[in-house]
Coordinates of C-alpha atoms in Angstrom, one line a residue:
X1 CA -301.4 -58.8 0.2
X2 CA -300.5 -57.0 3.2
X3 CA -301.9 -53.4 3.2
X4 CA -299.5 -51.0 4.6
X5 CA -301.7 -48.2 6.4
X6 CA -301.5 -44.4 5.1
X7 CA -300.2 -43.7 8.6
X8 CA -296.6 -45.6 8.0
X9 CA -296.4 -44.1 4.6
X10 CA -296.6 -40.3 5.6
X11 CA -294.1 -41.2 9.0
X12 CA -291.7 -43.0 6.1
X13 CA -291.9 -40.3 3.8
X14 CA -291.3 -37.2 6.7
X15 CA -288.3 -39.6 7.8
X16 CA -287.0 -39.7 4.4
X17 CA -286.8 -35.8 4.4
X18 CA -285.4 -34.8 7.7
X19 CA -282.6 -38.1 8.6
X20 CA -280.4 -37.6 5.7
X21 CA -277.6 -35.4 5.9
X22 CA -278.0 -34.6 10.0
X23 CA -274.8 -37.1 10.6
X24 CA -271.9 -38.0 9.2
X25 CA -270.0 -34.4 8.1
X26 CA -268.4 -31.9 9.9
X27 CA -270.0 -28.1 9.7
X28 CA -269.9 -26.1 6.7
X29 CA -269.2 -23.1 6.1
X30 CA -272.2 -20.6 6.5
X31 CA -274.3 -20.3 9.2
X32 CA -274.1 -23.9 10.6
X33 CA -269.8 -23.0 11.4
X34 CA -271.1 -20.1 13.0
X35 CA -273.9 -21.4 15.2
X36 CA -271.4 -24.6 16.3
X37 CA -268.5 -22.0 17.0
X38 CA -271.3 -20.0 19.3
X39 CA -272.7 -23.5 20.6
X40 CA -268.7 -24.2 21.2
X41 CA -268.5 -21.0 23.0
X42 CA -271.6 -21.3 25.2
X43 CA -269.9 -24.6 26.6
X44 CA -266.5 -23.8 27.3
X45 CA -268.2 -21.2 29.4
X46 CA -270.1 -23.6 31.1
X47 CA -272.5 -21.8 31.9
X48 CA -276.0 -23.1 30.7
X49 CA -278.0 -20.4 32.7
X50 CA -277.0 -17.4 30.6
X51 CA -274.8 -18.5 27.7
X52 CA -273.7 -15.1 25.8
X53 CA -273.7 -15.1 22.0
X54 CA -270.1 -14.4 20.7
X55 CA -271.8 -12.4 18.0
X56 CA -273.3 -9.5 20.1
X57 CA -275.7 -9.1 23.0
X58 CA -277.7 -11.6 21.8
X59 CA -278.4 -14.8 24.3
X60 CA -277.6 -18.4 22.2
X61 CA -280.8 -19.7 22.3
X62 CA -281.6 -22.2 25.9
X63 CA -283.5 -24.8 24.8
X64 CA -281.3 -26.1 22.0
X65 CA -278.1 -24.7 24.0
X66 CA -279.4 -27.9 26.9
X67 CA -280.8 -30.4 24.3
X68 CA -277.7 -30.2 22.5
X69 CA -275.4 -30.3 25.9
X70 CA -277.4 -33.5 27.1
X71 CA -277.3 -34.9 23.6
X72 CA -273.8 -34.5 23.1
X73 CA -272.8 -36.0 26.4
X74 CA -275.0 -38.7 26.3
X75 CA -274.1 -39.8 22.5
X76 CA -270.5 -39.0 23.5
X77 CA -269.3 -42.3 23.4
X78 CA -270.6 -42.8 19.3
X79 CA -271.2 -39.3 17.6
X80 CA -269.0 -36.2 17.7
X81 CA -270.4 -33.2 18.8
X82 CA -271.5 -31.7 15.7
X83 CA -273.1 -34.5 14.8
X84 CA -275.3 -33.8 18.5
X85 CA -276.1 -30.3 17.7
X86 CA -277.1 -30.9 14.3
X87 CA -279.5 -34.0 15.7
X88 CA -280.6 -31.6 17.6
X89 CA -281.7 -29.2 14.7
X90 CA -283.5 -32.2 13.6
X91 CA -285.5 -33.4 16.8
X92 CA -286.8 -30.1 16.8
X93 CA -288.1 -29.9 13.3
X94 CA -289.8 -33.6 13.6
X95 CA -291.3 -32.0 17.1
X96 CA -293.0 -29.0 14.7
X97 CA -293.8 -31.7 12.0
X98 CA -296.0 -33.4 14.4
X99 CA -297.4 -30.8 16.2
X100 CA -298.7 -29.3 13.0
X101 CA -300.3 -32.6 12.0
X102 CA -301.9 -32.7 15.5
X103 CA -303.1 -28.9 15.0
X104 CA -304.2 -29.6 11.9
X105 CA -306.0 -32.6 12.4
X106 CA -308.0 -31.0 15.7
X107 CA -309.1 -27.8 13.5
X108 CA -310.0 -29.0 9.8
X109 CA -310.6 -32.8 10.3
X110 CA -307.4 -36.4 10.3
X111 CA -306.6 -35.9 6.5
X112 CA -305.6 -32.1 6.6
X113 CA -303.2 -33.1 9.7
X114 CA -301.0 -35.0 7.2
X115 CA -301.3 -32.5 4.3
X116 CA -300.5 -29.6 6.8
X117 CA -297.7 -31.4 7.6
X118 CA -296.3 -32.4 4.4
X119 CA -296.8 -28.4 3.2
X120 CA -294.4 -27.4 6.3
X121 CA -291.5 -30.2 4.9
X122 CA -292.4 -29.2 1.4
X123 CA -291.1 -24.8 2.0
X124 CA -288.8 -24.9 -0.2
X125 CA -287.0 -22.2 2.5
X126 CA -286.4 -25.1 5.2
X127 CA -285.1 -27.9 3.6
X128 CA -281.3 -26.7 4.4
X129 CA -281.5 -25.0 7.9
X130 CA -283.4 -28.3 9.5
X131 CA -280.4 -30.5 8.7
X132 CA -278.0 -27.6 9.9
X133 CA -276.8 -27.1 13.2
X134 CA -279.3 -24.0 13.6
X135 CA -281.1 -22.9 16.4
X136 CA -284.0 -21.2 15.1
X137 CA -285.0 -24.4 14.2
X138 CA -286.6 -23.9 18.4
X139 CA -288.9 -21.0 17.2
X140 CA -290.2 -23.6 14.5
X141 CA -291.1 -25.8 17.2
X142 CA -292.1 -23.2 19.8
X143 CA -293.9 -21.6 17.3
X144 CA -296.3 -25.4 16.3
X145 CA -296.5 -26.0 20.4
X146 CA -298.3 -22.9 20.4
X147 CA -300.6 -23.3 17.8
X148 CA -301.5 -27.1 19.0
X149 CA -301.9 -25.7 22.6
X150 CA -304.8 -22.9 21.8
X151 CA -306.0 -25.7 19.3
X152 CA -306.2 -28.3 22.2
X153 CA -307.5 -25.4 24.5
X154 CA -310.7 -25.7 22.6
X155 CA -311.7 -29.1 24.7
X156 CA -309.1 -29.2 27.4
X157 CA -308.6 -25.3 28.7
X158 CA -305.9 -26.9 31.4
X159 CA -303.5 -28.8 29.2
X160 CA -304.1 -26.7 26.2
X161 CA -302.9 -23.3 27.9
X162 CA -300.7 -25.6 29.6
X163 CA -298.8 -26.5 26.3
X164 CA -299.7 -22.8 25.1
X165 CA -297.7 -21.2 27.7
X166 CA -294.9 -24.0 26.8
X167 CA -294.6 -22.2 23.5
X168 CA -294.9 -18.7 24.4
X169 CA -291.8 -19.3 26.6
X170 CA -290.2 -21.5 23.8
X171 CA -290.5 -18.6 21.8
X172 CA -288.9 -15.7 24.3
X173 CA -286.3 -17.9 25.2
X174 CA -284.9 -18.9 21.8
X175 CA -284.5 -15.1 20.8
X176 CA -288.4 -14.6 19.6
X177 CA -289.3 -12.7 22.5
X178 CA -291.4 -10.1 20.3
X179 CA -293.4 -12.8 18.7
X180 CA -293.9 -14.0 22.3
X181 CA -295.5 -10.8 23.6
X182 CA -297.4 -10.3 20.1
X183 CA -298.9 -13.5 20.8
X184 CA -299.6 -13.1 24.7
X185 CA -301.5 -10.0 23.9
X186 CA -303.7 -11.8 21.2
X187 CA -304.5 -14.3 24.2
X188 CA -306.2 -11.6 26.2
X189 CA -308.0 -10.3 23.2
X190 CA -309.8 -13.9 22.1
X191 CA -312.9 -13.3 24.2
X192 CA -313.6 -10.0 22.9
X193 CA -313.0 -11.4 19.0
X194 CA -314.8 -14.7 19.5
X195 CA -318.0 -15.3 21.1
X196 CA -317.3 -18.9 21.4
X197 CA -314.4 -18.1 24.0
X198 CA -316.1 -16.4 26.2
X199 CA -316.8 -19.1 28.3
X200 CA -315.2 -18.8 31.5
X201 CA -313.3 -22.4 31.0
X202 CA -312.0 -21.1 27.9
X203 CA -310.8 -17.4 29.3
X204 CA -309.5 -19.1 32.4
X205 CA -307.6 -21.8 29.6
X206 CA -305.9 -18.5 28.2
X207 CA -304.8 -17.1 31.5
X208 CA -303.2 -20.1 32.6
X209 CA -301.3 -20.3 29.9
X210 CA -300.3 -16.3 30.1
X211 CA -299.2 -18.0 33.9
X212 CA -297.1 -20.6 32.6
X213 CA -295.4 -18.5 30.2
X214 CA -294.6 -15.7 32.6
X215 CA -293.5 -18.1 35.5
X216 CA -291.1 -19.8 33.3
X217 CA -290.0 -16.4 31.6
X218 CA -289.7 -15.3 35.2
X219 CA -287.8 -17.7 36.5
X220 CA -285.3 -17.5 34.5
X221 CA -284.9 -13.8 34.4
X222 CA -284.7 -13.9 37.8
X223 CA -282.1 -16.8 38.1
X224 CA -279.7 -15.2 35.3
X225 CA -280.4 -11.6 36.6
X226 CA -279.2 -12.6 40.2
X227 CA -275.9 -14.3 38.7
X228 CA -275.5 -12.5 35.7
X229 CA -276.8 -8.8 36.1
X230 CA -274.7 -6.8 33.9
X231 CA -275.5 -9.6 31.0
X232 CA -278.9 -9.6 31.1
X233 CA -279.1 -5.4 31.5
X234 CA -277.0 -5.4 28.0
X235 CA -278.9 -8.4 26.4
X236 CA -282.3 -6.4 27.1
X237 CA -281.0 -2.8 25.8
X238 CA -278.9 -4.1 23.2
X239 CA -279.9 -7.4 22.6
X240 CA -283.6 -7.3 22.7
X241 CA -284.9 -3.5 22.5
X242 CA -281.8 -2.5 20.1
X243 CA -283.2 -3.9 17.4
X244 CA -286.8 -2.3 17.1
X245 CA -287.3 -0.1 14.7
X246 CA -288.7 2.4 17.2
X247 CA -285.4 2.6 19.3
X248 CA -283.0 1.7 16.2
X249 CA -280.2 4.1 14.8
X250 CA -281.2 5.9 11.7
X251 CA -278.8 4.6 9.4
X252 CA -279.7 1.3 10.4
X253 CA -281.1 -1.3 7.1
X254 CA -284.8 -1.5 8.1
X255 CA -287.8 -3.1 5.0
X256 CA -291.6 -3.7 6.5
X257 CA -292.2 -5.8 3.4
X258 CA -289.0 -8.0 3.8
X259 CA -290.5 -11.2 5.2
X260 CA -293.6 -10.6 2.7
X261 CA -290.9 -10.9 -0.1
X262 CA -288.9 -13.4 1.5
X263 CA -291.8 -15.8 1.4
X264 CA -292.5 -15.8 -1.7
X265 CA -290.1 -18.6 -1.9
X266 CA -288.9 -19.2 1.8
X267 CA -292.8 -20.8 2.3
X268 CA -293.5 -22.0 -1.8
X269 CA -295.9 -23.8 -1.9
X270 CA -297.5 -24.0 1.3
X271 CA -298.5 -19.8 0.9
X272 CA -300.5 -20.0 -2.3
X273 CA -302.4 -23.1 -0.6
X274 CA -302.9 -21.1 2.6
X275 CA -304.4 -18.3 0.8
X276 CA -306.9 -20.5 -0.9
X277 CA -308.1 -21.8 2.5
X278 CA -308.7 -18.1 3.4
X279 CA -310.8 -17.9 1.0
X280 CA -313.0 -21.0 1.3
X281 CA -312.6 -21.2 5.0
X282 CA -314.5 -17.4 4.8
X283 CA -317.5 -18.7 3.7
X284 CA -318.3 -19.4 7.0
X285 CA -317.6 -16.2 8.4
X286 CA -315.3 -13.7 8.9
X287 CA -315.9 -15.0 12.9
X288 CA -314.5 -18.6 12.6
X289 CA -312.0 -19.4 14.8
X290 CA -310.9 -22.2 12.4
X291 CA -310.1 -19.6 10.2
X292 CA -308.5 -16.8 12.5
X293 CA -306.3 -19.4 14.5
X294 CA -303.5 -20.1 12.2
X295 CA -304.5 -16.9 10.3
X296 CA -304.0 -14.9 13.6
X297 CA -301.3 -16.2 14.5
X298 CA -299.4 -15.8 11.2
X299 CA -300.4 -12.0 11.1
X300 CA -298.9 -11.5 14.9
X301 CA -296.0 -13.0 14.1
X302 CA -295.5 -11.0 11.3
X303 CA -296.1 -7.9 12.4
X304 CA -293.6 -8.7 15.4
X305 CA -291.1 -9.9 13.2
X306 CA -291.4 -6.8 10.9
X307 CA -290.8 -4.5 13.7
X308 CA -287.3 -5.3 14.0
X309 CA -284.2 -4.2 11.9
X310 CA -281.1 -6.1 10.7
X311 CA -283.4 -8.6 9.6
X312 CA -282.5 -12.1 7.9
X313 CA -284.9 -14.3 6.2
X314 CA -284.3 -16.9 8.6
X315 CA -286.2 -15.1 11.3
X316 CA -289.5 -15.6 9.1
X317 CA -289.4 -19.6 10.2
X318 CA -291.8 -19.0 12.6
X319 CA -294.8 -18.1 10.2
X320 CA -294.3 -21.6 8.5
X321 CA -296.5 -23.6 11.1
X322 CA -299.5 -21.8 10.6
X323 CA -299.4 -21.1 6.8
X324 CA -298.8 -24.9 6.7
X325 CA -301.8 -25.6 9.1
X326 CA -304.0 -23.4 6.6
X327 CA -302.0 -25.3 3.2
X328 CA -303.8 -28.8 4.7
X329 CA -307.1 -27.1 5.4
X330 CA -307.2 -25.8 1.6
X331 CA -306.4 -29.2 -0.1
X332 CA -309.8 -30.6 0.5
X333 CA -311.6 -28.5 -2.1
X334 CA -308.7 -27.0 -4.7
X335 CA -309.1 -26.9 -8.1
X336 CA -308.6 -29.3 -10.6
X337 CA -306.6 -27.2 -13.1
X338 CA -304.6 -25.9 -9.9
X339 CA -303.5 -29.0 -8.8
X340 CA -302.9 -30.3 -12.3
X341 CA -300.6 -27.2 -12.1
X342 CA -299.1 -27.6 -9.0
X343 CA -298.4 -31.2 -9.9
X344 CA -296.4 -31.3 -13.2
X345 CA -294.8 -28.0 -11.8
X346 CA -293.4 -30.6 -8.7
X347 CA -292.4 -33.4 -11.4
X348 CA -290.6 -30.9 -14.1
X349 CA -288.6 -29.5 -11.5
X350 CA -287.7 -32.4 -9.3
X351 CA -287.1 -34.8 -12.2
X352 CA -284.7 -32.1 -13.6
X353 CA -282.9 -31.5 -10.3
X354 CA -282.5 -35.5 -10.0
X355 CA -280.7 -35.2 -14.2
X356 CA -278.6 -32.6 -12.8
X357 CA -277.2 -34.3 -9.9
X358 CA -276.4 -37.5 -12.3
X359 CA -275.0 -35.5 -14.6
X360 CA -272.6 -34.0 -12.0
X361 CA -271.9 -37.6 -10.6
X362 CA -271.0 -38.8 -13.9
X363 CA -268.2 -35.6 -14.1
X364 CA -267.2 -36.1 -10.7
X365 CA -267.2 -40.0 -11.0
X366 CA -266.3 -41.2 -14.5
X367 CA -264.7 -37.8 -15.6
X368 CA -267.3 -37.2 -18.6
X369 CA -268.7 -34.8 -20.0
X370 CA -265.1 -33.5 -19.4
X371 CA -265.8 -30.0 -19.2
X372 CA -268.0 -30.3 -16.5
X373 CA -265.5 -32.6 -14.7
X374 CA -262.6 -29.9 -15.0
X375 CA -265.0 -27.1 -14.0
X376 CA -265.8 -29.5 -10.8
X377 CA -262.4 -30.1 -10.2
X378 CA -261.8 -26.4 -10.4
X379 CA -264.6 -26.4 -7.6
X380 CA -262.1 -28.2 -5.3
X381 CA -264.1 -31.9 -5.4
X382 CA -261.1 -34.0 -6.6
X383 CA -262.3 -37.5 -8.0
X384 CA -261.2 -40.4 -6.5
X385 CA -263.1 -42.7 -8.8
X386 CA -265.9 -44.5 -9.1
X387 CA -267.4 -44.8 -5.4
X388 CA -269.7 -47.8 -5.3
X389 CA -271.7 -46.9 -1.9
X390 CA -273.0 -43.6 -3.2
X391 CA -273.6 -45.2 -6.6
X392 CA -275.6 -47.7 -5.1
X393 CA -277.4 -45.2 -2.9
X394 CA -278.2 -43.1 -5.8
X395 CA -279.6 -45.8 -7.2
X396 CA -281.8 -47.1 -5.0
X397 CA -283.0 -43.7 -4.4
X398 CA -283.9 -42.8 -7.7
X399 CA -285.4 -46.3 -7.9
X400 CA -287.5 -46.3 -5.3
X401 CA -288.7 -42.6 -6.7
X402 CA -289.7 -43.9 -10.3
X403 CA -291.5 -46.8 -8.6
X404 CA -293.2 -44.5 -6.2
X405 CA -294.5 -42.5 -9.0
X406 CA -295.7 -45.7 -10.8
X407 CA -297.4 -46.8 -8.0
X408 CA -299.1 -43.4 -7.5
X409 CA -300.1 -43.3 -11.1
X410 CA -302.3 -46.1 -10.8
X411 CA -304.0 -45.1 -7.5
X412 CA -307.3 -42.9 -7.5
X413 CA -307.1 -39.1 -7.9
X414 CA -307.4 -37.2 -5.1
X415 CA -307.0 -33.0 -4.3
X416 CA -304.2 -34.2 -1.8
X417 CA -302.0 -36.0 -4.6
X418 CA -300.2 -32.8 -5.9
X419 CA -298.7 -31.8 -2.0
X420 CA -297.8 -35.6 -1.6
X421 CA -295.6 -35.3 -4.7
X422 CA -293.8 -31.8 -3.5
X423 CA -293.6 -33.1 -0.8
X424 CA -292.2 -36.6 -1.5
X425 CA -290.1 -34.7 -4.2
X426 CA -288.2 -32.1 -1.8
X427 CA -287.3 -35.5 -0.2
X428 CA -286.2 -37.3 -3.3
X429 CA -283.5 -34.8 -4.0
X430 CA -282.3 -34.0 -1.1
X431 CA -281.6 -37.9 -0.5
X432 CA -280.3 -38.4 -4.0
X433 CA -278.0 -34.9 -3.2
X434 CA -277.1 -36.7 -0.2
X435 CA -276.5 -39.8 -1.4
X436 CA -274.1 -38.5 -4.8
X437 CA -272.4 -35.7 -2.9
X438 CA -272.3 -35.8 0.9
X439 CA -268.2 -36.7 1.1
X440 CA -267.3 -34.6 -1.6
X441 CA -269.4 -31.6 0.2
X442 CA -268.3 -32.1 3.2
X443 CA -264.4 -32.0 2.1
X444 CA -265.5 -29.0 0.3
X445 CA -267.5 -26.7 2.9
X446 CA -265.7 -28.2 6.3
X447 CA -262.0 -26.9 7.3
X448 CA -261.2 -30.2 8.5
X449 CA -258.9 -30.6 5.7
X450 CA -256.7 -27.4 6.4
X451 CA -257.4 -28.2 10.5
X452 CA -255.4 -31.9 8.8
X453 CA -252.8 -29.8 7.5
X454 CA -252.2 -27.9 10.6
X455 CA -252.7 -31.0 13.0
X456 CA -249.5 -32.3 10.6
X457 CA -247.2 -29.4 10.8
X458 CA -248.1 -28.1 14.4
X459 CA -249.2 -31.2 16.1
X460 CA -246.8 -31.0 19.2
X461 CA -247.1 -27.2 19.5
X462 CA -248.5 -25.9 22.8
X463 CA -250.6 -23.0 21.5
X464 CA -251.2 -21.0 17.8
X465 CA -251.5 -17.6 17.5
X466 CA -253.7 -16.4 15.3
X467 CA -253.8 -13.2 13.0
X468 CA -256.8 -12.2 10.8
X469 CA -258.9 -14.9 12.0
X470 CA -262.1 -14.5 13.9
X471 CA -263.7 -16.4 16.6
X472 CA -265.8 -19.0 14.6
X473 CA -262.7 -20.1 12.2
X474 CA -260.2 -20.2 15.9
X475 CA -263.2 -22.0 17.7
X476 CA -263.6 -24.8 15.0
X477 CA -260.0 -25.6 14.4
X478 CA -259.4 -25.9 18.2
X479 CA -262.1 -28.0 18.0
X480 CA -260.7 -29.7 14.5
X481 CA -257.0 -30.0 15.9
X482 CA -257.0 -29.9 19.9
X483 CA -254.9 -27.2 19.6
X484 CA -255.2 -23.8 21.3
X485 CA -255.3 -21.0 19.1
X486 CA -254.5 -17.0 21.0
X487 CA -254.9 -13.9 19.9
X488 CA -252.1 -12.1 18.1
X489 CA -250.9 -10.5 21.6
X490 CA -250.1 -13.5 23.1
X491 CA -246.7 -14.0 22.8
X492 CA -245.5 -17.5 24.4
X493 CA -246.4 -19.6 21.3
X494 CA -244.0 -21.1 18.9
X495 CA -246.5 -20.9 16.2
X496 CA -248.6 -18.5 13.9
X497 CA -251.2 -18.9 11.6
X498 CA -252.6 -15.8 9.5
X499 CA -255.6 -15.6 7.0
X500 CA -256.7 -13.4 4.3
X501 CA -259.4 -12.9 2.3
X502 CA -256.8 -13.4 -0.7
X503 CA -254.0 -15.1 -2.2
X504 CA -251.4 -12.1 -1.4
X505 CA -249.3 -13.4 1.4
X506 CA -248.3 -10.8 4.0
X507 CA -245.1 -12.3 6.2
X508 CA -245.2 -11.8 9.6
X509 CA -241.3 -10.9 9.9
X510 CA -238.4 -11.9 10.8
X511 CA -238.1 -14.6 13.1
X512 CA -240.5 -17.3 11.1
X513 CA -240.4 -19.7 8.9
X514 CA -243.1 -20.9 6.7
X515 CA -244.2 -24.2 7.1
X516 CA -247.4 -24.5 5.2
X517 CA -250.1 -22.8 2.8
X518 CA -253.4 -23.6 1.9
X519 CA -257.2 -23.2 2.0
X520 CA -260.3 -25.2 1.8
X521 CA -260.0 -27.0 -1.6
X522 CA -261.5 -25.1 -4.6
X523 CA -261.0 -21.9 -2.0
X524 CA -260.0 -19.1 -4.2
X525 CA -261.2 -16.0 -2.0
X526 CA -259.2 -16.6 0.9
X527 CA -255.7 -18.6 2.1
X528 CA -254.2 -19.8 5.2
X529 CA -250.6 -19.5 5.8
X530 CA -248.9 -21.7 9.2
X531 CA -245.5 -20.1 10.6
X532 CA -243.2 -21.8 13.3
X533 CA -240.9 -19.0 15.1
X534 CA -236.9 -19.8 14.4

């Protein structure tokens, strides 16, 4: 028999998380409408130097603002552009996955690099923004290039702080900046902290990287300051230095424990772990820079993070790299009644997750138990039958899961097992979720159906005006319909469309005529209503 090396089954299993669900839907409603509507923005201003959040002060964040613009013109031809940006959520969460297993593996040995990297897949808090259209999926990545670089610095000073400084400028430029000059401080302070970097390869390692990081920071400041001066002057005040807590407004929402709360679940099960490998990796002093690494670089980030207000849990993806680093390191020596734990905790609540989703199939797809199918159809998923592709998909999944687990049974124990079956888990029901419920969702959570009913109605009309609707919904069903959707003022279009947050229609006045009503299906909170002028 052929022996399939360990290598192929991790790569299998980190593929099996992050492919599903990144093509084939159009955004949903949340945060990925918002991001595409900003990304949408961003291009029709063409300007890729400075692109201006439509949200604020803020700057869209660069780098996935260019990979997204090259992948969407180069896939063009055979993916819409959604589908681009959200591939480009998902390139840069494989690009953290590996560069945690390469940190990892340098620090705490080639078996921790794997577990380090199945502890990042397995936070429970990034399984939905990786396979959005989200761009602080960047400060996940920038966040593991940083981390590899001062690992790598260790034996190659050059191409470490090379890769460092690649991070730290990662991390300004995708909205991070705090964390950025958190972390550029803690560069200068490693020789007086650790005697081991006080070589002068190792200080001249950390300057070069403070010289990369600045020079690239630089450079673009300069480039977008000498076309864009009044931008970036109101990005840095309002932007940037309007959201510390120093300089905020005192009525503004401000928690220094938030993120500490929020990860409680946001980084389950990779924080529990990393605080056991505090606590063995001690033992060999309070001085190891195996230890303080990820450990340091966690705290920084955290204390950056937690000096700013209008906070949202999402900002806290940048600690997940280095708890995960620490999760592998901690595996090696946990004990047996915690792993026990830890590993009927992942099968009880996976294995239930995977009844629930049949269950629902078997409302949404056979119509029984019939409560549950008329409480889905109130939901808006209307049944069109069986569907044999997604049957057969959730089949094989759930398959290959029970024979996984048999297979697994059988092997030797080790302390790694319980992490491998979170993390092979997470992935289990998030392809079987996938596999049932991707169409459905997608009809549900996308306006693509009300951009159908408008495209029908309003199809030859030159332009829409718009009342009650704000830029993300206009963006996305210009984008949806081809259409052109104005402001209220403009008055040269034969067409209106209004929204409320409500069923209550409020006529326009005379001089139109209704020609459609609707909303998302299952929508209840809100209602779109078309108009065509007499």
């Amino acid at each position: 028999m052929i022996r399939i090396p360990t290598t192929y089954w991790y790569l299998a299993l980190c593929a099996a998380w992050l492919l599903p669900g990144l093509l084939g839907h159009s955004p949903w409603k949340g945060p990925e409408s918002e991001t595409f509507a900003q990304l949408l923005a961003a291009r029709q201003q063409s300007d890729w130097l400075f692109p201006v959040s439509s949200y604020g002060a803020g700057v869209f964040p660069l780098p996935f603002v260019w990979l997204a613009g090259v992948l969407g013109n180069l896939f063009a031809p055979l993916m819409p552009l959604h589908d681009a940006a959200r591939l480009t959520s998902g390139i840069f969460a494989g690009l953290s996955l590996w560069l945690t297993a390469l940190t990892a593996r340098r620090l705490y040995g080639e078996q921790s690099g794997w577990m380090a990297a199945l502890a990042l897949l397995g936070c429970m808090g990034l399984l939905v923004p990786v396979h959005e259209i989200n761009a602080y999926t960047v400060q996940l990545a920038a966040a593991a290039l940083f981390a590899y670089g001062l690992a790598r610095m260790l034996e190659e000073t050059l191409v470490g702080g090379g890769l460092a400084g690649l991070g730290l400028a990662g991390l300004f430029m995708s909205g991070a900046w705090l964390v950025a000059a958190g972390l550029s401080i803690s560069l200068l302070l490693l020789p007086a902290l650790f005697p081991s970097w006080r070589s002068s390869a190792r200080v001249g390692g950390s300057w070069f990287a403070l010289t990369v990081g600045l020079a690239l920071i630089g450079a673009w400041l300069l480039a977008a300051g000498s076309r864009h001066p009044d931008r970036l002057v109101q990005w840095w005040q309002q932007g940037a230095m309007g959201h510390l807590v120093f300089l905020a407004m005192e009525n503004a929402r401000y928690n220094p424990f938030y993120f500490l709360y929020a990860l409680t679940w946001f980084a389950w099960p990779a924080w529990p772990l990393a605080a056991w490998a505090v606590y063995r990796l001690k033992r060999g002093g309070w001085d190891s820079f195996r230890l303080w690494m990820p450990l340091g670089i966690f705290l920084v980030s955290l204390l950056a993070i937690s000096l700013q207000t209008g906070t949202e849990q999402l900002q806290s993806i940048v600690l997940l790299p280095a708890l995960a680093m620490l999760a592998g390191a901690g595996l090696g020596d946990l004990r047996r009644g915690a792993a026990n734990a830890l590993l009927w905790f992942s099968l009880m609540v996976f294995s239930f997750f995977a009844l629930v989703f049949w269950v629902y199939w078997s409302a949404f797809d056979l119509g029984w138990p019939s409560q549950l199918a008329r409480r889905v159809a109130k939901l808006g998923l209307k049944s069109e039958g069986i569907r044999p592709l997604s049957l057969l998909l959730g089949v094989a999944v759930t398959a290959i899961w029970t024979g996984w687990l048999i297979w697994l049974k059988r092997q030797q124990r080790t302390p790694q097992r319980p992490l491998l079956v979170w993390g092979a888990g997470i992935a289990f029901v998030w392809c079987l979720l996938m596999a049932l419920f991707q169409r459905p969702l997608d009809d549900r959570l996308s306006l693509v159906r009300v951009a159908e009913q408008i495209k029908a109605h309003a199809g030859d009309a030159i332009c829409v005006k718009t009342v009650n609707l704000n830029q993300t919904q206009r963006l996305l069903l210009a984008y949806h319909t081809g259409l052109e959707f104005r402001s209220l003022n403009s008055d040269s279009c034969g067409w209106l469309l209004g929204y409320r947050k409500s069923r209550k229609e409020v006529p326009p006045g005379e001089g139109w005529i209704k020609r459609w009503d609707g909303a998302r299906p299952g929508e209840k909170s809100e209602r779109y209503w078309l108009y065509e002028r007499k």
